[in-house]
Amino acid sequence: MAIVLGPNQYGKAEVRVVAVDRSTPRHTLVDLNVSSALRGDFSAAHLTGDNAHVLTTDAQKNTVFAFARDGVASPEAFALRLATHFAGSYPWISGARVAVESYGWDRIAVGGAPHDHAFRRAGGEVRTAVVTADDGELHVVAGLADLVVLKTTGSEFWGFPRDAYTTLAETRDRILATAVTARWRYVGTDLDWHGTYDTVRTTLLEAFASTHSLALQQTLHAMGAAVLETVPEVAEVRLSMPNKHHFLQDLSAFGLDNPDVVYHADDRPYGLIEGTVLRDDVPSAEVAWQGTPGFV
Ligand SMILES: O=c1[nH]c(=O)c2[nH]c(=O)[nH]c2[nH]1
């Protein structure tokens, strides 16, 4: 019996690239998850560890970012460009498969008008409701999870202390993105549940879009406060908001500039900003929150 190498392929999976078009004040963005896989004669790498035929997965990732610098146009056009490039790059590469997932973003409406640089990820969040009956009282906690929002500008972060391990650069303009999980406790049990939910959701979105952010913490507070100001039946709002970091990709190694166009959407680690915003004249009801997952 001989042991032979069968079909194989290799590549970089899930390159998260975000490209922003800032050519007018009405920004647009493309948000992609790109995976590449090459086929060809890679037997030497498998059999003896000879990498002479291995176009590195790192280079495949870099190619995705570099090509995004010129614009993505469409997932199909971008994948075609990448696959053609990889398949033609070396004689021993016989084929390439490039898979692109494209995440849609809708503009957040503020006062009914679509915002220039604040977006909500299409696809929808999860609506939640928890009712606790305790000691003859009913408590209603409503909420939503995974409301993904992003601003391409209108976000700064600076003025933080610099200890021995602080390397983060201060910024006056960055992408701000988060997946909002919010829970809010109602006073009363006889409300227009659908209508009130819609109002809270709209208020959260409008506050995210309209707040010029100096920190995600400040945005969190502004969102909670806006809900309390808009909906008198809400006693407190608990928010959990991961800071979904978007790092400007350095393209200089490929002779390309990057004037705030191509970003790496990092999935972890992420900052996790959590907080409660509440009225000080309404009794607390910790029992209403028991068993709520995580902070909220
Ligand atoms: O809005 C932010 N809040 C932070 O606490 C923080 N920390 C960090 O590294 N970046 C940010 N951004």
mmCIF file of N, CA and C in Angstrom, residues 198-275:
data_model
loop_
_atom_site.group_PDB
_atom_site.id
_atom_site.type_symbol
_atom_site.label_atom_id
_atom_site.label_comp_id
_atom_site.label_asym_id
_atom_site.label_seq_id
_atom_site.Cartn_x
_atom_site.Cartn_y
_atom_site.Cartn_z
ATOM 1 N N ASP A 198 -40.971 50.240 19.292
ATOM 2 C CA ASP A 198 -40.498 50.959 18.099
ATOM 3 C C ASP A 198 -39.917 52.321 18.460
ATOM 4 N N THR A 199 -40.573 52.992 19.400
ATOM 5 C CA THR A 199 -40.080 54.312 19.802
ATOM 6 C C THR A 199 -38.713 54.199 20.469
ATOM 7 N N VAL A 200 -38.553 53.212 21.354
ATOM 8 C CA VAL A 200 -37.260 53.051 22.036
ATOM 9 C C VAL A 200 -36.174 52.729 21.006
ATOM 10 N N ARG A 201 -36.487 51.810 20.115
ATOM 11 C CA ARG A 201 -35.500 51.401 19.108
ATOM 12 C C ARG A 201 -35.085 52.595 18.239
ATOM 13 N N THR A 202 -36.085 53.349 17.771
ATOM 14 C CA THR A 202 -35.792 54.525 16.946
ATOM 15 C C THR A 202 -34.961 55.535 17.735
ATOM 16 N N THR A 203 -35.293 55.704 19.004
ATOM 17 C CA THR A 203 -34.572 56.676 19.827
ATOM 18 C C THR A 203 -33.115 56.250 20.017
ATOM 19 N N LEU A 204 -32.907 54.962 20.252
ATOM 20 C CA LEU A 204 -31.527 54.459 20.390
ATOM 21 C C LEU A 204 -30.730 54.731 19.112
ATOM 22 N N LEU A 205 -31.357 54.429 17.969
ATOM 23 C CA LEU A 205 -30.658 54.611 16.691
ATOM 24 C C LEU A 205 -30.366 56.090 16.427
ATOM 25 N N GLU A 206 -31.366 56.924 16.659
ATOM 26 C CA GLU A 206 -31.169 58.357 16.385
ATOM 27 C C GLU A 206 -30.089 58.934 17.291
ATOM 28 N N ALA A 207 -30.068 58.501 18.544
ATOM 29 C CA ALA A 207 -29.056 59.029 19.473
ATOM 30 C C ALA A 207 -27.670 58.562 19.056
ATOM 31 N N PHE A 208 -27.559 57.311 18.624
ATOM 32 C CA PHE A 208 -26.261 56.820 18.146
ATOM 33 C C PHE A 208 -25.794 57.667 16.960
ATOM 34 N N ALA A 209 -26.712 57.893 16.016
ATOM 35 C CA ALA A 209 -26.335 58.625 14.795
ATOM 36 C C ALA A 209 -26.001 60.081 15.104
ATOM 37 N N SER A 210 -26.764 60.710 15.976
ATOM 38 C CA SER A 210 -26.668 62.163 16.164
ATOM 39 C C SER A 210 -25.619 62.578 17.179
ATOM 40 N N THR A 211 -25.199 61.684 18.045
ATOM 41 C CA THR A 211 -24.218 62.069 19.067
ATOM 42 C C THR A 211 -22.830 62.114 18.444
ATOM 43 N N HIS A 212 -22.207 63.280 18.497
ATOM 44 C CA HIS A 212 -20.792 63.335 18.117
ATOM 45 C C HIS A 212 -20.024 62.704 19.267
ATOM 46 N N SER A 213 -19.410 61.559 19.010
ATOM 47 C CA SER A 213 -18.911 60.716 20.097
ATOM 48 C C SER A 213 -17.473 61.057 20.458
ATOM 49 N N LEU A 214 -17.241 61.268 21.756
ATOM 50 C CA LEU A 214 -15.874 61.396 22.268
ATOM 51 C C LEU A 214 -15.419 60.109 22.937
ATOM 52 N N ALA A 215 -16.348 59.180 23.135
ATOM 53 C CA ALA A 215 -16.059 57.851 23.681
ATOM 54 C C ALA A 215 -17.322 57.029 23.494
ATOM 55 N N LEU A 216 -17.153 55.731 23.353
ATOM 56 C CA LEU A 216 -18.343 54.882 23.257
ATOM 57 C C LEU A 216 -19.149 54.979 24.557
ATOM 58 N N GLN A 217 -18.448 55.199 25.681
ATOM 59 C CA GLN A 217 -19.142 55.384 26.953
ATOM 60 C C GLN A 217 -20.117 56.563 26.862
ATOM 61 N N GLN A 218 -19.655 57.659 26.249
ATOM 62 C CA GLN A 218 -20.516 58.845 26.120
ATOM 63 C C GLN A 218 -21.705 58.547 25.217
ATOM 64 N N THR A 219 -21.461 57.816 24.147
ATOM 65 C CA THR A 219 -22.555 57.441 23.241
ATOM 66 C C THR A 219 -23.567 56.558 23.966
ATOM 67 N N LEU A 220 -23.064 55.615 24.763
ATOM 68 C CA LEU A 220 -23.955 54.740 25.538
ATOM 69 C C LEU A 220 -24.858 55.578 26.442
ATOM 70 N N HIS A 221 -24.255 56.505 27.148
ATOM 71 C CA HIS A 221 -25.057 57.327 28.069
ATOM 72 C C HIS A 221 -26.073 58.161 27.291
ATOM 73 N N ALA A 222 -25.651 58.716 26.177
ATOM 74 C CA ALA A 222 -26.569 59.552 25.371
ATOM 75 C C ALA A 222 -27.740 58.710 24.868
ATOM 76 N N MET A 223 -27.473 57.464 24.499
ATOM 77 C CA MET A 223 -28.552 56.603 23.991
ATOM 78 C C MET A 223 -29.548 56.270 25.110
ATOM 79 N N GLY A 224 -29.019 55.918 26.273
ATOM 80 C CA GLY A 224 -29.904 55.613 27.397
ATOM 81 C C GLY A 224 -30.694 56.826 27.833
ATOM 82 N N ALA A 225 -30.021 57.972 27.911
ATOM 83 C CA ALA A 225 -30.692 59.197 28.353
ATOM 84 C C ALA A 225 -31.788 59.590 27.366
ATOM 85 N N ALA A 226 -31.517 59.411 26.085
ATOM 86 C CA ALA A 226 -32.523 59.772 25.071
ATOM 87 C C ALA A 226 -33.779 58.928 25.244
ATOM 88 N N VAL A 227 -33.597 57.660 25.570
ATOM 89 C CA VAL A 227 -34.770 56.791 25.789
ATOM 90 C C VAL A 227 -35.564 57.292 26.993
ATOM 91 N N LEU A 228 -34.874 57.617 28.083
ATOM 92 C CA LEU A 228 -35.581 58.085 29.283
ATOM 93 C C LEU A 228 -36.291 59.411 29.027
ATOM 94 N N GLU A 229 -35.682 60.269 28.220
ATOM 95 C CA GLU A 229 -36.311 61.557 27.909
ATOM 96 C C GLU A 229 -37.528 61.384 27.002
ATOM 97 N N THR A 230 -37.473 60.387 26.135
ATOM 98 C CA THR A 230 -38.524 60.239 25.122
ATOM 99 C C THR A 230 -39.693 59.385 25.617
ATOM 100 N N VAL A 231 -39.405 58.407 26.444
ATOM 101 C CA VAL A 231 -40.449 57.448 26.846
ATOM 102 C C VAL A 231 -40.604 57.477 28.368
ATOM 103 N N PRO A 232 -41.615 58.166 28.870
ATOM 104 C CA PRO A 232 -41.762 58.303 30.321
ATOM 105 C C PRO A 232 -42.004 56.985 31.036
ATOM 106 N N GLU A 233 -42.517 55.991 30.311
ATOM 107 C CA GLU A 233 -42.796 54.692 30.956
ATOM 108 C C GLU A 233 -41.542 53.861 31.192
ATOM 109 N N VAL A 234 -40.411 54.319 30.697
ATOM 110 C CA VAL A 234 -39.177 53.555 30.924
ATOM 111 C C VAL A 234 -38.488 54.100 32.170
ATOM 112 N N ALA A 235 -38.175 53.174 33.107
ATOM 113 C CA ALA A 235 -37.546 53.581 34.363
ATOM 114 C C ALA A 235 -36.032 53.532 34.293
ATOM 115 N N GLU A 236 -35.516 52.544 33.577
ATOM 116 C CA GLU A 236 -34.061 52.418 33.466
ATOM 117 C C GLU A 236 -33.703 51.660 32.197
ATOM 118 N N VAL A 237 -32.530 51.955 31.708
ATOM 119 C CA VAL A 237 -32.030 51.320 30.484
ATOM 120 C C VAL A 237 -30.660 50.734 30.786
ATOM 121 N N ARG A 238 -30.482 49.477 30.461
ATOM 122 C CA ARG A 238 -29.170 48.845 30.629
ATOM 123 C C ARG A 238 -28.622 48.513 29.246
ATOM 124 N N LEU A 239 -27.406 48.908 29.027
ATOM 125 C CA LEU A 239 -26.820 48.769 27.690
ATOM 126 C C LEU A 239 -25.497 48.024 27.755
ATOM 127 N N SER A 240 -25.299 47.160 26.789
ATOM 128 C CA SER A 240 -24.031 46.456 26.645
ATOM 129 C C SER A 240 -23.586 46.640 25.197
ATOM 130 N N MET A 241 -22.436 47.285 25.022
ATOM 131 C CA MET A 241 -22.033 47.686 23.665
ATOM 132 C C MET A 241 -20.560 47.353 23.408
ATOM 133 N N PRO A 242 -20.307 46.288 22.662
ATOM 134 C CA PRO A 242 -18.927 45.988 22.284
ATOM 135 C C PRO A 242 -18.396 47.044 21.324
ATOM 136 N N ASN A 243 -17.147 47.422 21.527
ATOM 137 C CA ASN A 243 -16.511 48.362 20.607
ATOM 138 C C ASN A 243 -15.904 47.534 19.471
ATOM 139 N N LYS A 244 -16.597 47.504 18.342
ATOM 140 C CA LYS A 244 -16.151 46.676 17.217
ATOM 141 C C LYS A 244 -15.089 47.452 16.449
ATOM 142 N N HIS A 245 -13.844 47.133 16.769
ATOM 143 C CA HIS A 245 -12.729 47.955 16.277
ATOM 144 C C HIS A 245 -12.538 47.813 14.768
ATOM 145 N N HIS A 246 -12.299 48.937 14.128
ATOM 146 C CA HIS A 246 -11.940 48.976 12.711
ATOM 147 C C HIS A 246 -10.576 49.642 12.607
ATOM 148 N N PHE A 247 -9.576 48.865 12.243
ATOM 149 C CA PHE A 247 -8.213 49.384 12.180
ATOM 150 C C PHE A 247 -7.864 49.736 10.741
ATOM 151 N N LEU A 248 -7.343 50.957 10.566
ATOM 152 C CA LEU A 248 -6.898 51.358 9.235
ATOM 153 C C LEU A 248 -5.801 50.393 8.788
ATOM 154 N N GLN A 249 -5.945 49.827 7.619
ATOM 155 C CA GLN A 249 -4.974 48.848 7.141
ATOM 156 C C GLN A 249 -3.775 49.568 6.523
ATOM 157 N N ASP A 250 -2.578 49.168 6.935
ATOM 158 C CA ASP A 250 -1.366 49.765 6.386
ATOM 159 C C ASP A 250 -1.088 49.135 5.019
ATOM 160 N N LEU A 251 -1.199 49.936 3.963
ATOM 161 C CA LEU A 251 -0.974 49.418 2.608
ATOM 162 C C LEU A 251 0.364 49.894 2.033
ATOM 163 N N SER A 252 1.171 50.561 2.870
ATOM 164 C CA SER A 252 2.386 51.192 2.344
ATOM 165 C C SER A 252 3.367 50.156 1.782
ATOM 166 N N ALA A 253 3.343 48.935 2.323
ATOM 167 C CA ALA A 253 4.259 47.905 1.813
ATOM 168 C C ALA A 253 3.980 47.571 0.355
ATOM 169 N N PHE A 254 2.785 47.909 -0.118
ATOM 170 C CA PHE A 254 2.428 47.625 -1.514
ATOM 171 C C PHE A 254 2.446 48.900 -2.354
ATOM 172 N N GLY A 255 3.059 49.969 -1.803
ATOM 173 C CA GLY A 255 3.145 51.230 -2.533
ATOM 174 C C GLY A 255 1.820 51.949 -2.640
ATOM 175 N N LEU A 256 0.889 51.626 -1.736
ATOM 176 C CA LEU A 256 -0.430 52.253 -1.792
ATOM 177 C C LEU A 256 -0.624 53.161 -0.578
ATOM 178 N N ASP A 257 -1.273 54.297 -0.809
ATOM 179 C CA ASP A 257 -1.671 55.103 0.341
ATOM 180 C C ASP A 257 -3.014 54.565 0.849
ATOM 181 N N ASN A 258 -3.417 55.044 1.993
ATOM 182 C CA ASN A 258 -4.724 54.625 2.516
ATOM 183 C C ASN A 258 -5.367 55.799 3.251
ATOM 184 N N PRO A 259 -5.949 56.707 2.457
ATOM 185 C CA PRO A 259 -6.556 57.896 3.079
ATOM 186 C C PRO A 259 -7.922 57.564 3.703
ATOM 187 N N ASP A 260 -7.891 56.758 4.758
ATOM 188 C CA ASP A 260 -9.113 56.402 5.507
ATOM 189 C C ASP A 260 -10.135 55.677 4.620
ATOM 190 N N VAL A 261 -9.651 54.747 3.816
ATOM 191 C CA VAL A 261 -10.536 54.017 2.903
ATOM 192 C C VAL A 261 -10.682 52.547 3.331
ATOM 193 N N VAL A 262 -9.556 51.859 3.568
ATOM 194 C CA VAL A 262 -9.597 50.411 3.778
ATOM 195 C C VAL A 262 -9.302 50.097 5.249
ATOM 196 N N TYR A 263 -10.213 49.358 5.864
ATOM 197 C CA TYR A 263 -10.097 49.018 7.286
ATOM 198 C C TYR A 263 -10.147 47.514 7.462
ATOM 199 N N HIS A 264 -9.477 47.072 8.528
ATOM 200 C CA HIS A 264 -9.648 45.688 8.976
ATOM 201 C C HIS A 264 -10.671 45.695 10.098
ATOM 202 N N ALA A 265 -11.779 45.005 9.882
ATOM 203 C CA ALA A 265 -12.799 44.887 10.919
ATOM 204 C C ALA A 265 -12.414 43.722 11.818
ATOM 205 N N ASP A 266 -11.822 44.034 12.939
ATOM 206 C CA ASP A 266 -11.334 42.999 13.854
ATOM 207 C C ASP A 266 -12.498 42.469 14.680
ATOM 208 N N ASP A 267 -12.573 41.158 14.875
ATOM 209 C CA ASP A 267 -13.727 40.665 15.644
ATOM 210 C C ASP A 267 -13.404 40.469 17.119
ATOM 211 N N ARG A 268 -12.153 40.213 17.461
ATOM 212 C CA ARG A 268 -11.788 40.088 18.858
ATOM 213 C C ARG A 268 -10.306 40.327 19.046
ATOM 214 N N PRO A 269 -9.853 40.772 20.182
ATOM 215 C CA PRO A 269 -10.706 41.183 21.288
ATOM 216 C C PRO A 269 -11.448 42.465 20.960
ATOM 217 N N TYR A 270 -12.453 42.752 21.749
ATOM 218 C CA TYR A 270 -13.196 43.986 21.581
ATOM 219 C C TYR A 270 -13.357 44.655 22.935
ATOM 220 N N GLY A 271 -13.413 45.975 22.908
ATOM 221 C CA GLY A 271 -13.768 46.669 24.146
ATOM 222 C C GLY A 271 -15.220 46.358 24.452
ATOM 223 N N LEU A 272 -15.565 46.269 25.703
ATOM 224 C CA LEU A 272 -16.965 45.995 26.052
ATOM 225 C C LEU A 272 -17.423 47.066 27.025
ATOM 226 N N ILE A 273 -18.281 47.925 26.536
ATOM 227 C CA ILE A 273 -18.722 49.088 27.303
ATOM 228 C C ILE A 273 -20.147 48.814 27.769
ATOM 229 N N GLU A 274 -20.357 48.870 29.058
ATOM 230 C CA GLU A 274 -21.657 48.518 29.601
ATOM 231 C C GLU A 274 -22.062 49.543 30.651
ATOM 232 N N GLY A 275 -23.338 49.823 30.712
ATOM 233 C CA GLY A 275 -23.765 50.792 31.711
ATOM 234 C C GLY A 275 -25.275 50.878 31.817
#
